[in-house]
Amino acid sequence: MREHKLRSIAAIISMNAFLPMRRQPLFLINTLASPFSFLFFLAVVGRPGALIYGVAGGLVLTVLSVGSSLQSDLTHYKADLKYQEMAVASPVKASTYVTGMALSEFVFAIPGMAVFAVLSVIYGHYIFLGGLVIFATLILLWVFASALGFTLATYLADVRETFMISPLISIFLSVVPPVYYPLESLARISPYLVWLAYAAPTTWAAQLVQGALGIIPLSLFQGLEDAGVLLAAAAILFFIAATKAKWRET
Amino acid sequence: MPQALLARGLCRRYSWSGGHQDALRGVDLEVPTGTVLGLIGRNGAGKTTFLRIASTSLLPTAGSMQVLGHDVVTDAVNVRERIAVIPQESRPFYWMNPRELVYYYLTMRGETHRVAREKAAEALAELGLTRWENTVVSRLSGGLRRRAMVAMVMASDAELLFLDEPTTGLDPIARRSVWEAIRKAAKANRTIFLTTHYLDEADALSDRLALLESGKLLASGTRDDLAALARRPYRVEVSDGFPEEELRSYGDLSRVGERWMLFTGEKEARELSRRALEKGIRLSLGPVSLEDIFLQMVGQDISVEGEE
C-alpha cells in the first residue's frame, strides 16, 4: 500500500480532533481558557483601551497554543500509546503524520479563533486588508508553533517533560513579548527586555495583528519587516523540524 | 523459499553518559516468507530491540537487516509500505471505539473508506469484538483493548506483521481468539514475527522459533531443530522410590514440589524406565517441552528478568 497523503491527513484529523471533540466537548473550552483569562484580567484591571490588546493577544495565543498541544499529544502518542511507532511502521510519512496532527490541533483552535475574531470586529478598527494580514499572520504562526511542537516532542521521552517545558516556552513566547500590551510598556521596564522580546517571533506576529486591528500604527515597511521576520522564523523552525526531528530512534 | 526477514551481524548498543548496554550482539536470523516466527527470550533479552529495528522504528548500530527484500536503514520507505506492528505495551485511544480504531488506522494507511469499513468489520468479527464494536475504549476491559489493537494490524494489508507480546494480559479464552487470528493470517501467506515470553504461545503458533538471550541468538529453527539441540531430550517425572543419588546419575535432577524432575538422554531414559518397572515405581516420561529446552539452553527460568 502506497501513501495517500490526503486520506491519511483526514484520518489523523478525525482521530485526533473531531472524535474527541464529539465525545468530550470540554476540549473546546480548554483552548479558550488561557486567552480568555488574560482578556478577563485586562477587562477588569486594565486601563481603558486595554481590552483590544487582549483580543489581539487572544488571537495570537490561541494559535500559539496549537504548538504546546501538539507537543503534548505527540509525546503522549509516542511514549504512552506507542501510536507513533505504529505510524512509523506504515506507509505514512513523518511529514504527513505531523501535518495531520498539526491540522487537528488547529481544528481545536478554531472555536477560540472564531470568538476572538468576532470580538476583534466589535472592538477593533480594521485597516484596509487588515483581515487578510491577520489571517496570513496566524497561518505563519501556526507553522512556527507546529514545527516547534513537533521538534520538541521528538526529543521528549515522557509526557511529564512537556509539563516542564511548555510553561517555559509560554513565558518566552507569550508573556515577555508584547502580545497583550504595547511594546512601549516593556521598554519602560528595561530596554533589554525589548531586545529579548524581539527574539520571540510572537512579538512580530503581535505587532502585525495589533497593526491590522488599528491599535498601533503599521506602515507598509513595518508590516513587511514583521512579516519577513515571522516568515523566516517559521521557515527556520520548519527546516529544523524537517531535518533534526527524530521520526526514527537513533 | 524467499526470506521475509534477513539479519546479519545485527548489533544495537544503547549509550548514555558514563555507560552503555549492548542489547543485540551480532544476531543472524532468517524468517522465510509465509511463516510464523516466534522470538522467545526473557524480559530484557533484546526481543523488542530486534523487532523495533525490523519495523524501522530504531536504527541498528552495526550489521544489516533486509525486510521483504529492502534494507531497513537505507530503504525504509519501501519496507514501511508492506509491514504493520503492534508495539509492546501499546494502548488504543480511549475516546474511540474498536470499529473506529480499526477504520481510522486503515484509512491512515491509505485504504479507501469502503474497504476500510469492510475490513474493520471482518477483523472485529474474527477477534470476537463485534459485540463491543461501538463501545468506547475507556469502557472496555484490558483484554478487549488489546484485542482491538490486534484487530488493527490484522485488518491491514501488510505482508509482514510484527506482534510484540500481543497477548500480554489476556485471559486464556481471549488469547485463543488472538491465536486463531494469527493462524488465519499465516494461512493467508502473511509472515508473522511474534515476540513472546509465553513459551506455550510460541510453541502453539510458530513454524520456526528463535531463542534470544542477553542480545545473542542461542538457537533458531523448527521446534524439532531446537529439541535436537537440547542436551537431554527427555523429561522424566517420578515420585519418591528412587534414591536421589541414583536419579542424579541419569541426568539433570531438580525437585518440583513432591516430585523429582529429570532431564535425560534416550539411553538413560530407557534404563530408568526398566528400573522403574522392576521396582514397581510409577514415572512419567516424554520429550522435553519448549520450556525445558529453554531452561537447558539458558539455564534459568524464563520468568527471571534479564539485564535491560
XYZ file of C-alpha atoms in Angstrom:
558
model
C 0.000 0.000 0.000
C 1.438 3.380 -1.010
C 0.866 6.521 0.951
C -2.312 8.527 0.221
C -1.376 11.805 1.831
C -4.799 13.469 1.917
C -6.596 10.354 3.122
C -4.019 9.881 5.865
C -4.234 13.511 6.966
C -8.035 13.367 7.034
C -7.915 10.196 9.141
C -5.500 11.755 11.640
C -7.633 14.900 11.929
C -10.725 12.788 12.576
C -8.932 10.639 15.160
C -7.239 13.460 16.978
C -9.764 16.298 16.684
C -13.303 15.549 15.551
C -13.820 12.338 17.537
C -12.502 13.635 20.882
C -14.400 16.913 20.386
C -17.609 14.976 19.758
C -17.100 12.650 22.715
C -15.761 15.299 25.105
C -16.948 18.830 24.260
C -14.957 20.248 27.186
C -11.927 20.020 24.889
C -13.373 23.012 23.037
C -13.456 25.156 26.142
C -9.954 24.090 27.094
C -8.308 26.024 24.244
C -10.234 29.150 25.198
C -9.210 29.085 28.861
C -5.816 30.814 28.780
C -6.571 33.531 26.204
C -9.820 34.401 27.985
C -8.110 34.547 31.363
C -5.778 37.253 30.073
C -8.678 39.035 28.397
C -10.638 38.930 31.635
C -7.763 40.436 33.636
C -7.293 43.188 31.105
C -11.021 43.944 31.128
C -11.110 44.091 34.934
C -7.839 45.808 35.852
C -6.558 47.241 32.553
C -6.652 50.882 31.526
C -9.353 51.962 29.059
C -8.485 50.643 25.626
C -6.580 47.652 27.008
C -9.366 45.259 26.054
C -8.490 45.308 22.360
C -4.910 44.296 23.265
C -6.497 41.308 24.988
C -8.410 40.470 21.823
C -5.283 40.759 19.647
C -3.309 38.719 22.192
C -6.100 36.157 22.331
C -5.846 35.540 18.591
C -2.078 35.089 18.845
C -2.163 32.938 21.972
C -4.937 30.683 20.659
C -2.854 29.813 17.600
C 0.317 29.531 19.676
C -1.390 27.018 21.956
C -1.531 24.699 18.929
C 2.210 24.213 19.360
C 2.112 23.187 23.017
C -0.926 20.948 22.438
C 0.861 19.326 19.520
C 3.947 18.796 21.643
C 1.898 17.130 24.410
C -0.169 14.977 22.059
C 2.802 13.803 20.012
C 4.743 12.916 23.152
C 1.726 11.107 24.608
C 1.147 9.152 21.398
C 4.838 8.286 21.148
C 5.651 7.437 24.772
C 2.369 6.204 26.248
C 0.195 4.854 23.447
C 3.067 3.875 21.095
C 0.887 5.040 18.228
C 3.779 6.876 16.570
C 5.615 3.565 16.315
C 2.584 2.109 14.537
C 2.559 5.109 12.193
C 6.297 4.765 11.517
C 5.767 1.121 10.533
C 3.193 2.072 7.913
C 3.095 3.904 4.576
C 2.513 7.185 6.460
C 5.469 9.561 6.191
C 6.648 11.812 9.017
C 5.547 14.944 7.141
C 2.051 13.514 6.649
C 1.753 12.487 10.286
C 2.847 15.843 11.644
C 0.703 17.769 9.138
C -2.337 15.766 10.191
C -1.551 16.246 13.852
C -0.860 19.978 13.428
C -4.095 20.464 11.473
C -6.041 18.572 14.114
C -4.675 20.910 16.795
C -5.663 23.811 14.516
C -9.199 22.421 14.408
C -9.249 22.595 18.209
C -8.207 26.256 17.993
C -10.938 27.225 15.502
C -13.698 27.893 18.070
C -11.351 30.140 20.070
C -10.230 31.980 16.973
C -13.834 32.436 15.880
C -14.750 34.013 19.224
C -11.735 36.342 19.151
C -12.383 37.181 15.500
C -15.917 38.309 16.406
C -14.553 40.342 19.332
C -11.954 41.896 17.048
C -14.700 43.071 14.705
C -16.627 44.565 17.641
C -13.693 46.263 19.396
C -11.077 46.716 16.678
C -10.675 49.244 13.875
C -9.564 47.140 10.972
C -7.203 48.784 8.489
C -7.564 48.118 4.762
C -6.858 44.402 4.148
C -6.442 44.000 7.918
C -8.363 40.719 7.922
C -6.032 39.293 5.314
C -2.975 40.432 7.293
C -4.295 38.719 10.423
C -5.148 35.537 8.537
C -1.669 35.323 6.962
C -0.011 36.128 10.296
C -1.901 33.411 12.127
C -1.083 30.855 9.423
C 2.642 31.657 9.683
C 2.402 31.497 13.466
C 0.676 28.117 13.214
C 3.506 26.779 11.030
C 6.064 28.123 13.511
C 4.252 26.735 16.586
C 3.639 23.359 14.959
C 7.256 22.952 13.847
C 8.430 23.903 17.332
C 5.999 21.485 18.977
C 6.983 18.615 16.658
C 10.713 19.162 17.092
C 10.499 19.300 20.873
C 8.171 16.283 21.031
C 10.646 14.085 19.186
C 13.247 14.729 21.888
C 10.942 14.208 24.877
C 10.702 10.754 26.413
C 7.700 11.279 28.665
C 4.614 13.458 28.612
C 5.552 14.852 32.034
C 8.542 16.535 30.404
C 6.119 18.571 28.301
C 4.594 19.910 31.519
C 8.065 21.202 32.402
C 8.903 22.715 29.020
C 5.553 24.215 27.981
C 5.391 26.896 30.716
C 8.961 28.000 29.945
C 8.166 28.315 26.260
C 4.986 30.115 27.135
C 6.946 32.719 29.128
C 9.329 33.270 26.236
C 6.655 33.339 23.533
C 3.573 34.848 25.110
C 4.369 36.605 28.407
C 7.579 38.546 27.758
C 6.708 39.503 24.153
C 4.196 42.322 23.863
C 1.344 40.060 22.866
C -1.095 41.533 25.385
C 0.308 45.037 25.714
C 2.202 47.635 23.666
C 5.946 47.297 23.151
C 6.462 50.648 24.877
C 5.256 49.158 28.162
C 8.151 46.729 28.032
C 10.626 49.498 27.193
C 9.558 51.318 30.355
C 10.800 48.361 32.453
C 14.062 47.624 30.635
C 15.460 48.089 27.127
C 16.992 44.612 27.455
C 13.521 43.133 27.704
C 12.676 44.793 24.402
C 15.630 43.035 22.766
C 14.561 39.776 24.372
C 11.051 40.323 23.065
C 12.380 40.906 19.557
C 13.951 37.458 19.698
C 10.484 35.940 20.028
C 8.608 35.536 16.721
C 5.369 36.228 18.564
C 6.442 39.865 19.026
C 6.460 40.333 15.275
C 3.198 38.447 14.909
C 1.568 40.529 17.648
C 2.711 43.768 16.002
C 1.107 42.691 12.747
C -2.160 41.749 14.452
C -2.185 44.908 16.573
C -1.436 46.956 13.472
C -4.159 45.250 11.435
C -6.663 45.990 14.206
C -5.673 49.643 14.211
C -4.246 49.523 17.755
C -0.745 50.635 16.707
C 0.345 52.369 13.536
C 1.557 49.933 10.903
C 3.460 51.275 7.907
C 3.962 49.173 4.813
C 7.678 48.897 5.599
C 6.995 47.892 9.216
C 4.425 45.344 8.067
C 6.813 43.813 5.546
C 9.579 43.706 8.163
C 7.303 41.979 10.707
C 6.072 39.524 8.103
C 9.622 38.850 6.897
C 10.887 38.026 10.396
C 7.878 35.827 11.098
C 8.272 34.050 7.776
C 11.993 33.499 8.437
C 11.280 32.147 11.939
C 8.626 29.783 10.564
C 10.957 28.671 7.745
C 13.876 28.053 10.131
C 11.741 26.057 12.565
C 10.207 24.146 9.668
C 13.709 23.353 8.381
C 14.818 22.210 11.845
C 11.695 20.061 12.175
C 12.287 18.517 8.760
C 15.969 17.778 9.310
C 16.578 17.366 13.032
C 13.339 15.967 14.393
C 13.562 12.248 15.008
C 10.927 10.102 13.322
C 13.050 7.037 13.886
C 15.085 6.493 17.047
C 18.844 6.656 16.505
C 11.847 -20.101 -0.019
C 12.454 -16.319 -0.164
C 13.267 -14.619 3.117
C 10.821 -12.093 4.552
C 13.496 -11.010 7.005
C 17.230 -11.478 6.867
C 19.513 -10.159 9.615
C 23.282 -10.386 9.529
C 25.552 -9.458 12.423
C 22.901 -7.148 13.837
C 24.067 -5.080 16.807
C 22.422 -2.406 18.850
C 24.123 -0.503 21.603
C 22.284 1.925 23.898
C 24.690 4.568 25.147
C 24.298 7.150 27.839
C 26.716 9.369 29.688
C 29.044 7.101 31.581
C 27.925 3.786 30.153
C 26.369 1.643 27.506
C 24.398 -1.565 27.109
C 24.618 -3.946 24.188
C 21.046 -5.022 23.559
C 21.917 -7.045 20.440
C 25.300 -8.636 19.794
C 25.727 -9.830 16.229
C 22.394 -11.525 15.587
C 21.976 -13.578 12.395
C 18.402 -14.589 11.658
C 16.224 -15.550 8.694
C 12.458 -15.632 8.541
C 11.073 -17.416 5.456
C 8.115 -15.768 3.736
C 4.713 -17.016 4.849
C 5.884 -18.469 8.150
C 5.252 -17.590 11.780
C 8.470 -16.953 13.661
C 8.340 -16.890 17.444
C 11.196 -14.941 19.001
C 11.466 -16.077 22.584
C 13.609 -14.944 25.441
C 13.462 -13.465 28.876
C 12.488 -9.856 29.504
C 15.482 -7.744 28.520
C 16.907 -10.383 26.165
C 16.704 -7.979 23.196
C 13.455 -9.164 21.563
C 11.803 -5.756 21.390
C 15.009 -4.089 20.212
C 15.227 -6.589 17.350
C 11.571 -6.066 16.448
C 11.896 -2.266 16.562
C 14.842 -2.362 14.159
C 12.932 -4.675 11.829
C 9.858 -2.444 11.915
C 12.060 0.614 11.123
C 11.478 2.438 14.407
C 15.052 2.059 15.602
C 18.395 2.135 13.828
C 20.961 -0.620 14.377
C 24.475 0.356 15.414
C 26.095 -2.342 13.246
C 25.162 -5.180 10.932
C 22.431 -5.284 8.336
C 18.814 -6.279 8.016
C 16.615 -6.736 4.993
C 12.844 -6.872 5.299
C 10.899 -8.084 2.256
C 13.993 -7.517 0.176
C 14.607 -3.923 1.287
C 17.272 -2.614 3.612
C 15.680 -1.289 6.819
C 18.211 1.548 7.092
C 18.569 2.826 3.540
C 15.224 1.785 2.047
C 12.833 2.107 4.971
C 10.072 3.691 2.855
C 9.631 0.530 0.814
C 9.682 -1.598 3.953
C 7.045 0.519 5.676
C 4.554 0.168 2.823
C 4.390 -3.576 3.461
C 4.558 -4.008 7.227
C 2.451 -3.340 10.321
C 3.328 -3.520 14.005
C 1.732 -3.766 17.419
C 4.345 -2.353 19.771
C 4.808 -3.766 23.241
C 2.547 -2.065 25.811
C 0.753 -0.066 23.134
C -2.669 1.243 24.064
C -5.649 2.385 21.967
C -7.122 5.911 22.016
C -9.569 5.915 24.906
C -12.148 8.106 23.134
C -12.566 5.788 20.151
C -14.437 2.526 19.813
C -12.909 -0.615 18.272
C -14.634 -0.051 14.934
C -13.247 3.481 14.711
C -9.789 2.333 15.824
C -9.520 -0.178 13.007
C -11.258 2.004 10.419
C -9.112 5.090 11.014
C -5.906 3.063 11.246
C -6.690 1.611 7.834
C -7.635 4.943 6.236
C -4.484 6.475 7.734
C -2.541 3.714 5.961
C -4.279 4.713 2.730
C -7.257 2.351 2.397
C -10.446 3.727 0.837
C -13.382 4.340 3.194
C -15.409 1.457 1.782
C -12.580 -1.064 2.018
C -11.644 0.176 5.495
C -15.231 -0.292 6.702
C -15.423 -3.819 5.294
C -12.029 -4.894 6.606
C -12.752 -3.401 10.033
C -15.995 -5.364 10.348
C -14.238 -8.541 9.239
C -11.300 -8.170 11.654
C -13.558 -7.306 14.585
C -15.696 -10.378 13.904
C -12.616 -12.551 13.672
C -11.367 -11.377 17.046
C -14.778 -11.676 18.682
C -15.201 -7.931 19.076
C -18.380 -7.323 17.071
C -20.449 -7.088 20.259
C -18.233 -4.255 21.519
C -17.528 -2.529 18.211
C -19.399 0.628 19.225
C -18.267 0.729 22.862
C -15.666 3.389 23.584
C -12.304 2.029 24.665
C -12.488 3.653 28.093
C -15.361 1.241 28.899
C -13.587 -1.877 27.640
C -11.555 -4.336 29.694
C -7.786 -4.550 29.214
C -8.155 -7.765 27.231
C -10.689 -6.274 24.827
C -8.453 -3.249 24.320
C -5.523 -5.494 23.446
C -7.672 -7.459 21.022
C -8.744 -4.218 19.379
C -5.064 -3.398 18.840
C -4.527 -6.805 17.266
C -7.558 -6.237 15.031
C -5.998 -3.017 13.734
C -2.924 -4.680 12.260
C -4.722 -7.873 11.249
C -7.125 -5.790 9.149
C -4.267 -4.102 7.306
C -2.911 -5.362 4.006
C 0.611 -5.678 5.435
C 2.535 -8.726 4.218
C 4.666 -8.897 7.357
C 3.132 -8.355 10.784
C 5.252 -7.628 13.843
C 3.460 -8.542 17.050
C 5.343 -7.626 20.212
C 3.879 -9.575 23.136
C 0.380 -9.410 21.592
C -1.401 -11.457 24.257
C 0.090 -9.991 27.416
C -2.680 -9.504 29.942
C -5.269 -11.578 28.079
C -7.288 -14.356 29.674
C -6.929 -17.861 28.173
C -10.060 -17.565 26.016
C -9.071 -14.165 24.636
C -5.574 -15.490 23.975
C -7.076 -18.298 21.898
C -9.027 -15.820 19.765
C -5.807 -13.896 19.062
C -4.066 -17.177 18.252
C -6.816 -18.049 15.777
C -6.450 -14.665 14.095
C -2.689 -15.183 13.835
C -3.172 -18.666 12.384
C -5.654 -17.322 9.841
C -3.227 -14.579 8.826
C -0.492 -17.185 8.423
C -2.759 -19.298 6.229
C -3.261 -16.255 4.005
C 0.507 -16.442 3.351
C 1.353 -13.491 5.558
C 4.565 -13.600 7.534
C 4.191 -13.150 11.276
C 7.054 -12.103 13.513
C 5.954 -12.742 17.062
C 7.817 -11.953 20.246
C 6.578 -13.529 23.412
C 7.748 -14.865 26.692
C 4.800 -17.260 26.838
C 6.512 -20.405 25.627
C 3.236 -22.280 25.150
C 2.140 -19.495 22.817
C 5.352 -19.632 20.801
C 5.063 -23.419 20.666
C 1.428 -23.349 19.561
C 1.785 -20.707 16.866
C 5.266 -20.754 15.426
C 6.585 -22.609 12.411
C 10.041 -21.555 13.479
C 11.491 -20.413 16.763
C 14.435 -18.231 17.671
C 15.875 -18.063 21.148
C 17.486 -14.813 22.211
C 19.450 -14.403 25.417
C 21.411 -11.328 26.503
C 21.385 -9.967 22.959
C 22.714 -13.167 21.385
C 20.837 -15.683 19.293
C 21.276 -19.008 21.043
C 19.352 -21.089 18.534
C 16.845 -20.888 15.707
C 14.917 -23.374 13.628
C 11.838 -25.551 13.840
C 10.601 -26.970 17.122
C 12.336 -30.256 16.254
C 15.590 -28.457 15.398
C 15.583 -26.873 18.837
C 14.676 -30.135 20.529
C 17.635 -31.755 18.789
C 19.866 -29.104 20.273
C 18.716 -29.901 23.785
C 21.473 -31.680 25.679
C 18.986 -34.024 27.289
C 15.884 -34.535 25.066
C 13.692 -36.436 27.570
C 11.882 -35.304 30.643
C 11.116 -37.753 33.435
C 8.934 -37.053 36.435
C 8.997 -39.507 39.290
C 7.701 -39.620 42.850
C 9.764 -40.967 45.706
C 11.050 -44.511 45.423
C 14.426 -43.972 43.826
C 17.381 -42.829 45.913
C 18.336 -39.262 44.969
C 21.921 -40.328 44.131
C 20.672 -42.912 41.658
C 18.374 -40.421 39.906
C 21.177 -37.872 39.746
C 23.333 -40.378 37.888
C 20.823 -40.359 34.979
C 20.935 -36.626 34.228
C 19.995 -33.127 35.469
C 17.825 -33.534 38.526
C 15.655 -30.996 40.318
C 12.883 -31.152 42.900
C 9.467 -29.859 41.789
C 7.047 -29.930 44.696
C 6.561 -33.547 45.754
C 8.195 -34.957 42.642
C 11.620 -35.249 41.079
C 12.113 -33.847 37.588
C 14.913 -35.202 35.469
C 16.247 -34.186 32.039
C 17.977 -37.120 30.473
C 19.141 -38.790 27.260
C 17.360 -41.553 25.321
C 19.570 -44.393 26.592
C 19.282 -43.236 30.201
C 15.514 -42.807 29.841
C 15.154 -46.441 28.693
C 17.308 -47.671 31.566
C 15.369 -45.654 34.104
C 12.033 -46.942 32.744
C 13.294 -50.503 33.067
C 14.437 -49.879 36.660
C 11.064 -48.280 37.494
C 9.202 -51.347 36.152
C 11.414 -53.632 38.214
C 10.768 -51.632 41.362
C 7.085 -51.002 40.610
C 7.545 -47.234 40.722
C 5.345 -45.012 38.536
C 7.039 -42.392 36.414
C 6.077 -40.195 33.514
C 8.372 -39.892 30.533
C 8.170 -37.722 27.434
C 10.089 -35.448 25.103
C 11.153 -32.098 26.529
C 8.793 -29.147 26.187
C 9.864 -25.823 24.748
C 10.173 -24.536 28.284
C 12.505 -27.434 29.123
C 14.642 -26.650 26.077
C 14.745 -23.030 27.154
C 15.773 -23.996 30.667
C 18.531 -26.214 29.364
C 19.871 -23.587 26.983
C 19.559 -20.518 29.139
C 19.992 -22.241 32.459
C 17.365 -20.147 34.218
C 13.639 -19.830 34.269
C 12.151 -17.573 31.575
C 10.406 -15.516 34.228
C 13.768 -14.418 35.688
C 14.358 -10.921 34.368
C 17.323 -10.344 32.051
C 19.552 -7.307 32.252
C 17.940 -4.322 30.493
